[in-house]
Short mmCIF file of N, CA, C and O in Angstrom, two decimals:
data_model
loop_
_atom_site.label_atom_id
_atom_site.label_comp_id
_atom_site.label_asym_id
_atom_site.label_seq_id
_atom_site.Cartn_x
_atom_site.Cartn_y
_atom_site.Cartn_z
N UNK Z 10 43.85 21.68 65.99
CA UNK Z 10 45.31 21.77 66.11
C UNK Z 10 45.87 23.08 65.58
O UNK Z 10 47.03 23.36 65.74
N UNK Z 11 45.05 23.89 64.95
CA UNK Z 11 45.54 25.13 64.37
C UNK Z 11 45.03 26.36 65.12
O UNK Z 11 44.91 27.44 64.54
N UNK Z 12 44.77 26.20 66.40
CA UNK Z 12 44.22 27.28 67.21
C UNK Z 12 45.08 28.54 67.15
O UNK Z 12 44.57 29.64 66.93
N UNK Z 13 46.38 28.40 67.36
CA UNK Z 13 47.24 29.58 67.38
C UNK Z 13 47.30 30.27 66.02
O UNK Z 13 47.36 31.49 65.95
N UNK Z 14 47.25 29.52 64.94
CA UNK Z 14 47.24 30.12 63.60
C UNK Z 14 46.01 31.00 63.43
O UNK Z 14 46.09 32.11 62.87
N UNK Z 15 44.86 30.52 63.90
CA UNK Z 15 43.63 31.31 63.80
C UNK Z 15 43.68 32.54 64.69
O UNK Z 15 43.26 33.63 64.30
N UNK Z 16 44.22 32.39 65.90
CA UNK Z 16 44.32 33.52 66.82
C UNK Z 16 45.21 34.62 66.23
O UNK Z 16 44.95 35.79 66.39
N UNK Z 17 46.27 34.21 65.54
CA UNK Z 17 47.21 35.18 64.97
C UNK Z 17 46.61 35.95 63.79
O UNK Z 17 47.10 37.01 63.43
N UNK Z 18 45.53 35.45 63.21
CA UNK Z 18 44.83 36.22 62.17
C UNK Z 18 44.26 37.50 62.75
O UNK Z 18 44.22 38.54 62.09
N UNK Z 19 43.80 37.42 64.00
CA UNK Z 19 43.24 38.60 64.66
C UNK Z 19 44.31 39.43 65.35
O UNK Z 19 44.26 40.66 65.34
N UNK Z 20 45.29 38.75 65.97
CA UNK Z 20 46.34 39.45 66.71
C UNK Z 20 47.68 38.80 66.38
O UNK Z 20 48.07 37.82 67.02
N UNK Z 21 48.39 39.32 65.38
CA UNK Z 21 49.66 38.71 64.96
C UNK Z 21 50.71 38.62 66.05
O UNK Z 21 51.64 37.82 65.97
N UNK Z 22 50.57 39.43 67.12
CA UNK Z 22 51.56 39.44 68.19
C UNK Z 22 51.19 38.56 69.38
O UNK Z 22 51.94 38.52 70.36
N UNK Z 23 50.07 37.87 69.31
CA UNK Z 23 49.66 37.05 70.45
C UNK Z 23 50.63 35.87 70.63
O UNK Z 23 51.21 35.36 69.68
N UNK Z 24 50.79 35.46 71.88
CA UNK Z 24 51.66 34.33 72.20
C UNK Z 24 50.91 33.03 71.94
O UNK Z 24 49.69 32.96 72.10
N UNK Z 25 51.64 32.00 71.56
CA UNK Z 25 51.02 30.70 71.35
C UNK Z 25 50.41 30.19 72.65
O UNK Z 25 50.98 30.35 73.72
N UNK Z 26 49.25 29.56 72.53
CA UNK Z 26 48.54 29.03 73.69
C UNK Z 26 48.49 27.50 73.69
O UNK Z 26 48.16 26.90 74.69
N UNK Z 27 48.80 26.89 72.55
CA UNK Z 27 48.66 25.44 72.41
C UNK Z 27 49.98 24.86 71.92
O UNK Z 27 50.62 25.42 71.04
N UNK Z 28 50.36 23.74 72.52
CA UNK Z 28 51.54 23.01 72.06
C UNK Z 28 51.08 21.71 71.44
O UNK Z 28 50.21 21.03 71.98
N UNK Z 29 51.66 21.36 70.33
CA UNK Z 29 51.27 20.13 69.64
C UNK Z 29 51.95 18.90 70.23
O UNK Z 29 53.04 18.97 70.79
N UNK Z 30 51.27 17.79 70.09
CA UNK Z 30 51.82 16.50 70.50
C UNK Z 30 51.31 15.46 69.53
O UNK Z 30 50.27 15.63 68.89
N UNK Z 31 52.08 14.41 69.40
CA UNK Z 31 51.69 13.33 68.50
C UNK Z 31 51.97 12.01 69.18
O UNK Z 31 52.77 11.93 70.10
N UNK Z 32 51.31 10.99 68.70
CA UNK Z 32 51.54 9.67 69.22
C UNK Z 32 51.28 8.64 68.16
O UNK Z 32 50.59 8.90 67.17
N UNK Z 33 51.85 7.49 68.36
CA UNK Z 33 51.65 6.38 67.44
C UNK Z 33 50.97 5.26 68.20
O UNK Z 33 51.30 4.99 69.36
N UNK Z 34 50.01 4.62 67.56
CA UNK Z 34 49.25 3.54 68.18
C UNK Z 34 49.17 2.38 67.20
O UNK Z 34 48.96 2.60 66.01
N UNK Z 35 49.34 1.19 67.69
CA UNK Z 35 49.23 -0.01 66.86
C UNK Z 35 48.25 -0.97 67.52
O UNK Z 35 48.07 -0.95 68.73
N UNK Z 36 47.63 -1.80 66.71
CA UNK Z 36 46.69 -2.80 67.22
C UNK Z 36 47.39 -4.16 67.17
O UNK Z 36 47.87 -4.58 66.12
N UNK Z 37 47.45 -4.81 68.32
CA UNK Z 37 48.08 -6.12 68.46
C UNK Z 37 47.03 -7.14 68.89
O UNK Z 37 45.92 -6.77 69.29
N UNK Z 38 47.37 -8.42 68.87
CA UNK Z 38 46.42 -9.45 69.31
C UNK Z 38 45.95 -9.20 70.75
O UNK Z 38 46.68 -8.62 71.57
N UNK Z 39 44.77 -9.65 71.04
CA UNK Z 39 44.15 -9.42 72.34
C UNK Z 39 44.89 -9.97 73.53
O UNK Z 39 44.71 -9.50 74.65
N UNK Z 40 45.76 -10.95 73.34
CA UNK Z 40 46.46 -11.55 74.48
C UNK Z 40 47.53 -10.64 75.08
O UNK Z 40 48.13 -10.97 76.09
N UNK Z 41 47.75 -9.47 74.50
CA UNK Z 41 48.72 -8.54 75.08
C UNK Z 41 48.20 -7.83 76.33
O UNK Z 41 48.98 -7.22 77.04
N UNK Z 42 46.89 -7.88 76.58
CA UNK Z 42 46.37 -7.41 77.87
C UNK Z 42 45.06 -8.12 78.15
O UNK Z 42 44.37 -8.58 77.25
N UNK Z 43 44.75 -8.21 79.43
CA UNK Z 43 43.54 -8.90 79.86
C UNK Z 43 42.30 -8.12 79.44
O UNK Z 43 42.32 -6.89 79.35
N UNK Z 44 41.22 -8.83 79.17
CA UNK Z 44 39.97 -8.20 78.76
C UNK Z 44 39.47 -7.29 79.88
O UNK Z 44 39.36 -7.70 81.03
N UNK Z 45 39.20 -6.05 79.55
CA UNK Z 45 38.65 -5.11 80.51
C UNK Z 45 39.67 -4.45 81.42
O UNK Z 45 39.30 -3.70 82.32
N UNK Z 46 40.95 -4.71 81.22
CA UNK Z 46 41.99 -4.13 82.08
C UNK Z 46 43.07 -3.50 81.21
O UNK Z 46 43.67 -4.17 80.37
N UNK Z 47 43.32 -2.23 81.39
CA UNK Z 47 44.40 -1.55 80.69
C UNK Z 47 45.69 -1.62 81.50
O UNK Z 47 45.67 -1.81 82.72
N UNK Z 48 46.80 -1.50 80.82
CA UNK Z 48 48.11 -1.54 81.47
C UNK Z 48 48.90 -0.30 81.07
O UNK Z 48 48.73 0.24 79.97
N UNK Z 49 49.81 0.11 81.93
CA UNK Z 49 50.71 1.22 81.63
C UNK Z 49 52.13 0.76 81.94
O UNK Z 49 52.43 0.35 83.06
N UNK Z 50 52.99 0.79 80.94
CA UNK Z 50 54.39 0.41 81.11
C UNK Z 50 55.19 1.70 81.26
O UNK Z 50 55.30 2.49 80.32
N UNK Z 51 55.75 1.92 82.44
CA UNK Z 51 56.54 3.12 82.69
C UNK Z 51 58.04 2.80 82.65
O UNK Z 51 58.86 3.68 82.86
N UNK Z 52 58.39 1.56 82.36
CA UNK Z 52 59.78 1.13 82.35
C UNK Z 52 60.22 0.78 80.93
O UNK Z 52 60.64 -0.34 80.65
N UNK Z 53 60.12 1.73 80.02
CA UNK Z 53 60.50 1.49 78.64
C UNK Z 53 61.98 1.83 78.42
O UNK Z 53 62.61 2.46 79.28
N UNK Z 54 62.50 1.46 77.28
CA UNK Z 54 63.92 1.66 77.00
C UNK Z 54 64.33 3.13 76.95
O UNK Z 54 65.49 3.45 77.21
N UNK Z 55 63.40 4.02 76.61
CA UNK Z 55 63.77 5.44 76.53
C UNK Z 55 63.00 6.32 77.51
O UNK Z 55 63.05 7.54 77.43
N UNK Z 56 62.28 5.71 78.45
CA UNK Z 56 61.61 6.47 79.51
C UNK Z 56 60.23 6.98 79.19
O UNK Z 56 59.58 7.58 80.04
N UNK Z 57 59.74 6.74 77.97
CA UNK Z 57 58.37 7.15 77.65
C UNK Z 57 57.38 6.15 78.24
O UNK Z 57 57.71 5.01 78.49
N UNK Z 58 56.16 6.61 78.43
CA UNK Z 58 55.08 5.73 78.86
C UNK Z 58 54.52 4.99 77.66
O UNK Z 58 54.46 5.53 76.56
N UNK Z 59 54.09 3.75 77.89
CA UNK Z 59 53.48 2.96 76.83
C UNK Z 59 52.21 2.35 77.42
O UNK Z 59 52.25 1.72 78.47
N UNK Z 60 51.07 2.58 76.78
CA UNK Z 60 49.82 2.03 77.30
C UNK Z 60 49.36 0.84 76.47
O UNK Z 60 49.64 0.74 75.28
N UNK Z 61 48.66 -0.07 77.12
CA UNK Z 61 48.05 -1.25 76.51
C UNK Z 61 46.58 -1.21 76.91
O UNK Z 61 46.26 -1.26 78.10
N UNK Z 62 45.69 -1.12 75.94
CA UNK Z 62 44.26 -1.05 76.23
C UNK Z 62 43.50 -2.09 75.43
O UNK Z 62 43.72 -2.23 74.22
N UNK Z 63 42.58 -2.83 76.08
CA UNK Z 63 41.75 -3.76 75.31
C UNK Z 63 40.84 -2.98 74.37
O UNK Z 63 40.29 -1.94 74.76
N UNK Z 64 40.73 -3.46 73.13
CA UNK Z 64 39.92 -2.75 72.15
C UNK Z 64 39.39 -3.74 71.12
O UNK Z 64 40.14 -4.32 70.35
N UNK Z 65 38.09 -3.96 71.15
CA UNK Z 65 37.38 -4.80 70.19
C UNK Z 65 38.04 -6.17 70.00
O UNK Z 65 38.26 -6.63 68.88
N UNK Z 66 38.39 -6.81 71.10
CA UNK Z 66 39.00 -8.13 71.06
C UNK Z 66 40.49 -8.11 70.76
O UNK Z 66 41.14 -9.15 70.71
N UNK Z 67 41.05 -6.93 70.57
CA UNK Z 67 42.48 -6.78 70.31
C UNK Z 67 43.07 -5.90 71.41
O UNK Z 67 42.40 -5.57 72.37
N UNK Z 68 44.33 -5.55 71.26
CA UNK Z 68 44.99 -4.65 72.21
C UNK Z 68 45.54 -3.45 71.47
O UNK Z 68 46.29 -3.59 70.50
N UNK Z 69 45.15 -2.27 71.91
CA UNK Z 69 45.67 -1.02 71.36
C UNK Z 69 46.89 -0.64 72.19
O UNK Z 69 46.81 -0.53 73.42
N UNK Z 70 48.02 -0.49 71.54
CA UNK Z 70 49.28 -0.17 72.23
C UNK Z 70 49.82 1.12 71.65
O UNK Z 70 49.83 1.30 70.43
N UNK Z 71 50.25 2.03 72.52
CA UNK Z 71 50.77 3.27 71.97
C UNK Z 71 51.34 4.21 73.01
O UNK Z 71 51.39 3.92 74.19
N UNK Z 72 51.76 5.35 72.50
CA UNK Z 72 52.32 6.42 73.31
C UNK Z 72 51.88 7.74 72.70
O UNK Z 72 51.53 7.80 71.53
N UNK Z 73 51.89 8.78 73.50
CA UNK Z 73 51.54 10.11 73.00
C UNK Z 73 52.55 11.14 73.48
O UNK Z 73 52.21 12.27 73.73
N UNK Z 74 53.79 10.74 73.60
CA UNK Z 74 54.80 11.59 74.21
C UNK Z 74 55.75 12.29 73.24
O UNK Z 74 56.85 12.64 73.60
N UNK Z 75 55.32 12.51 72.02
CA UNK Z 75 56.22 13.15 71.06
C UNK Z 75 55.69 14.56 70.75
O UNK Z 75 54.58 14.72 70.27
N UNK Z 76 56.51 15.57 71.02
CA UNK Z 76 56.11 16.94 70.69
C UNK Z 76 56.25 17.14 69.18
O UNK Z 76 57.23 16.72 68.58
N UNK Z 77 55.24 17.75 68.60
CA UNK Z 77 55.24 17.93 67.15
C UNK Z 77 54.29 19.05 66.77
O UNK Z 77 53.28 19.28 67.42
N UNK Z 78 54.62 19.75 65.70
CA UNK Z 78 53.73 20.78 65.19
C UNK Z 78 52.49 20.13 64.57
O UNK Z 78 52.54 18.98 64.12
N UNK Z 79 51.40 20.87 64.53
CA UNK Z 79 50.16 20.36 63.95
C UNK Z 79 50.32 20.18 62.44
O UNK Z 79 50.93 21.00 61.77
N UNK Z 80 49.79 19.07 61.95
CA UNK Z 80 49.80 18.79 60.51
C UNK Z 80 48.40 18.35 60.10
O UNK Z 80 47.64 17.81 60.90
N UNK Z 81 48.07 18.57 58.85
CA UNK Z 81 46.74 18.22 58.36
C UNK Z 81 46.54 16.72 58.17
O UNK Z 81 45.45 16.20 58.36
N UNK Z 82 47.59 16.03 57.76
CA UNK Z 82 47.49 14.59 57.49
C UNK Z 82 48.61 13.84 58.21
O UNK Z 82 49.61 13.46 57.60
N UNK Z 83 48.46 13.63 59.52
CA UNK Z 83 49.52 12.95 60.24
C UNK Z 83 49.61 11.47 59.88
O UNK Z 83 48.63 10.86 59.45
N UNK Z 84 50.76 10.92 60.04
CA UNK Z 84 50.97 9.50 59.80
C UNK Z 84 52.01 8.98 60.77
O UNK Z 84 52.86 9.74 61.24
N UNK Z 85 51.98 7.70 61.08
CA UNK Z 85 52.92 7.15 62.06
C UNK Z 85 54.31 6.95 61.44
O UNK Z 85 54.44 6.33 60.39
N UNK Z 86 55.34 7.46 62.07
CA UNK Z 86 56.70 7.22 61.58
C UNK Z 86 57.07 5.74 61.79
O UNK Z 86 56.74 5.14 62.81
N UNK Z 87 57.73 5.16 60.82
CA UNK Z 87 58.10 3.74 60.90
C UNK Z 87 58.94 3.43 62.14
O UNK Z 87 58.77 2.39 62.76
N UNK Z 88 59.86 4.34 62.51
CA UNK Z 88 60.68 4.08 63.69
C UNK Z 88 59.84 4.02 64.96
O UNK Z 88 60.16 3.27 65.89
N UNK Z 89 58.76 4.79 65.04
CA UNK Z 89 57.85 4.72 66.19
C UNK Z 89 57.12 3.38 66.25
O UNK Z 89 56.95 2.79 67.32
N UNK Z 90 56.67 2.91 65.09
CA UNK Z 90 55.99 1.62 65.04
C UNK Z 90 56.94 0.52 65.51
O UNK Z 90 56.58 -0.32 66.34
N UNK Z 91 58.15 0.53 65.02
CA UNK Z 91 59.15 -0.48 65.42
C UNK Z 91 59.47 -0.40 66.90
O UNK Z 91 59.64 -1.41 67.57
N UNK Z 92 59.57 0.83 67.43
CA UNK Z 92 59.83 1.00 68.86
C UNK Z 92 58.73 0.35 69.69
O UNK Z 92 58.99 -0.38 70.64
N UNK Z 93 57.47 0.62 69.34
CA UNK Z 93 56.34 0.03 70.06
C UNK Z 93 56.38 -1.48 69.98
O UNK Z 93 56.22 -2.17 71.00
N UNK Z 94 56.61 -2.02 68.80
CA UNK Z 94 56.66 -3.47 68.65
C UNK Z 94 57.79 -4.08 69.47
O UNK Z 94 57.62 -5.13 70.11
N UNK Z 95 58.95 -3.44 69.49
CA UNK Z 95 60.08 -3.95 70.28
C UNK Z 95 59.77 -3.88 71.77
O UNK Z 95 60.11 -4.80 72.53
N UNK Z 96 59.16 -2.79 72.22
CA UNK Z 96 58.84 -2.65 73.64
C UNK Z 96 57.76 -3.65 74.08
O UNK Z 96 57.77 -4.09 75.22
N UNK Z 97 56.86 -3.99 73.20
CA UNK Z 97 55.75 -4.89 73.56
C UNK Z 97 56.18 -6.35 73.65
O UNK Z 97 55.45 -7.17 74.18
N UNK Z 98 57.35 -6.69 73.12
CA UNK Z 98 57.80 -8.10 73.15
C UNK Z 98 57.94 -8.62 74.55
O UNK Z 98 58.36 -8.06 75.46
#
């Protein structure tokens, strides 16, 4: 995630080549999607995509549509978790 920072060590005037993105993912009970079949919800309240993927008997639900700078220790914002839970209802 720090590609441009490293590139600028050699050439301080170089243009950025990478844009950061972040996403939040939560694990819900397996009944949120069929075993072996993923789902994509394109009709969310704010227009972002939301995916549902079967994962180890549970369902992984999330989005990756938030632009953000690279950080060393990312964490999920509480409002994102709540948004996912509300959309999954």
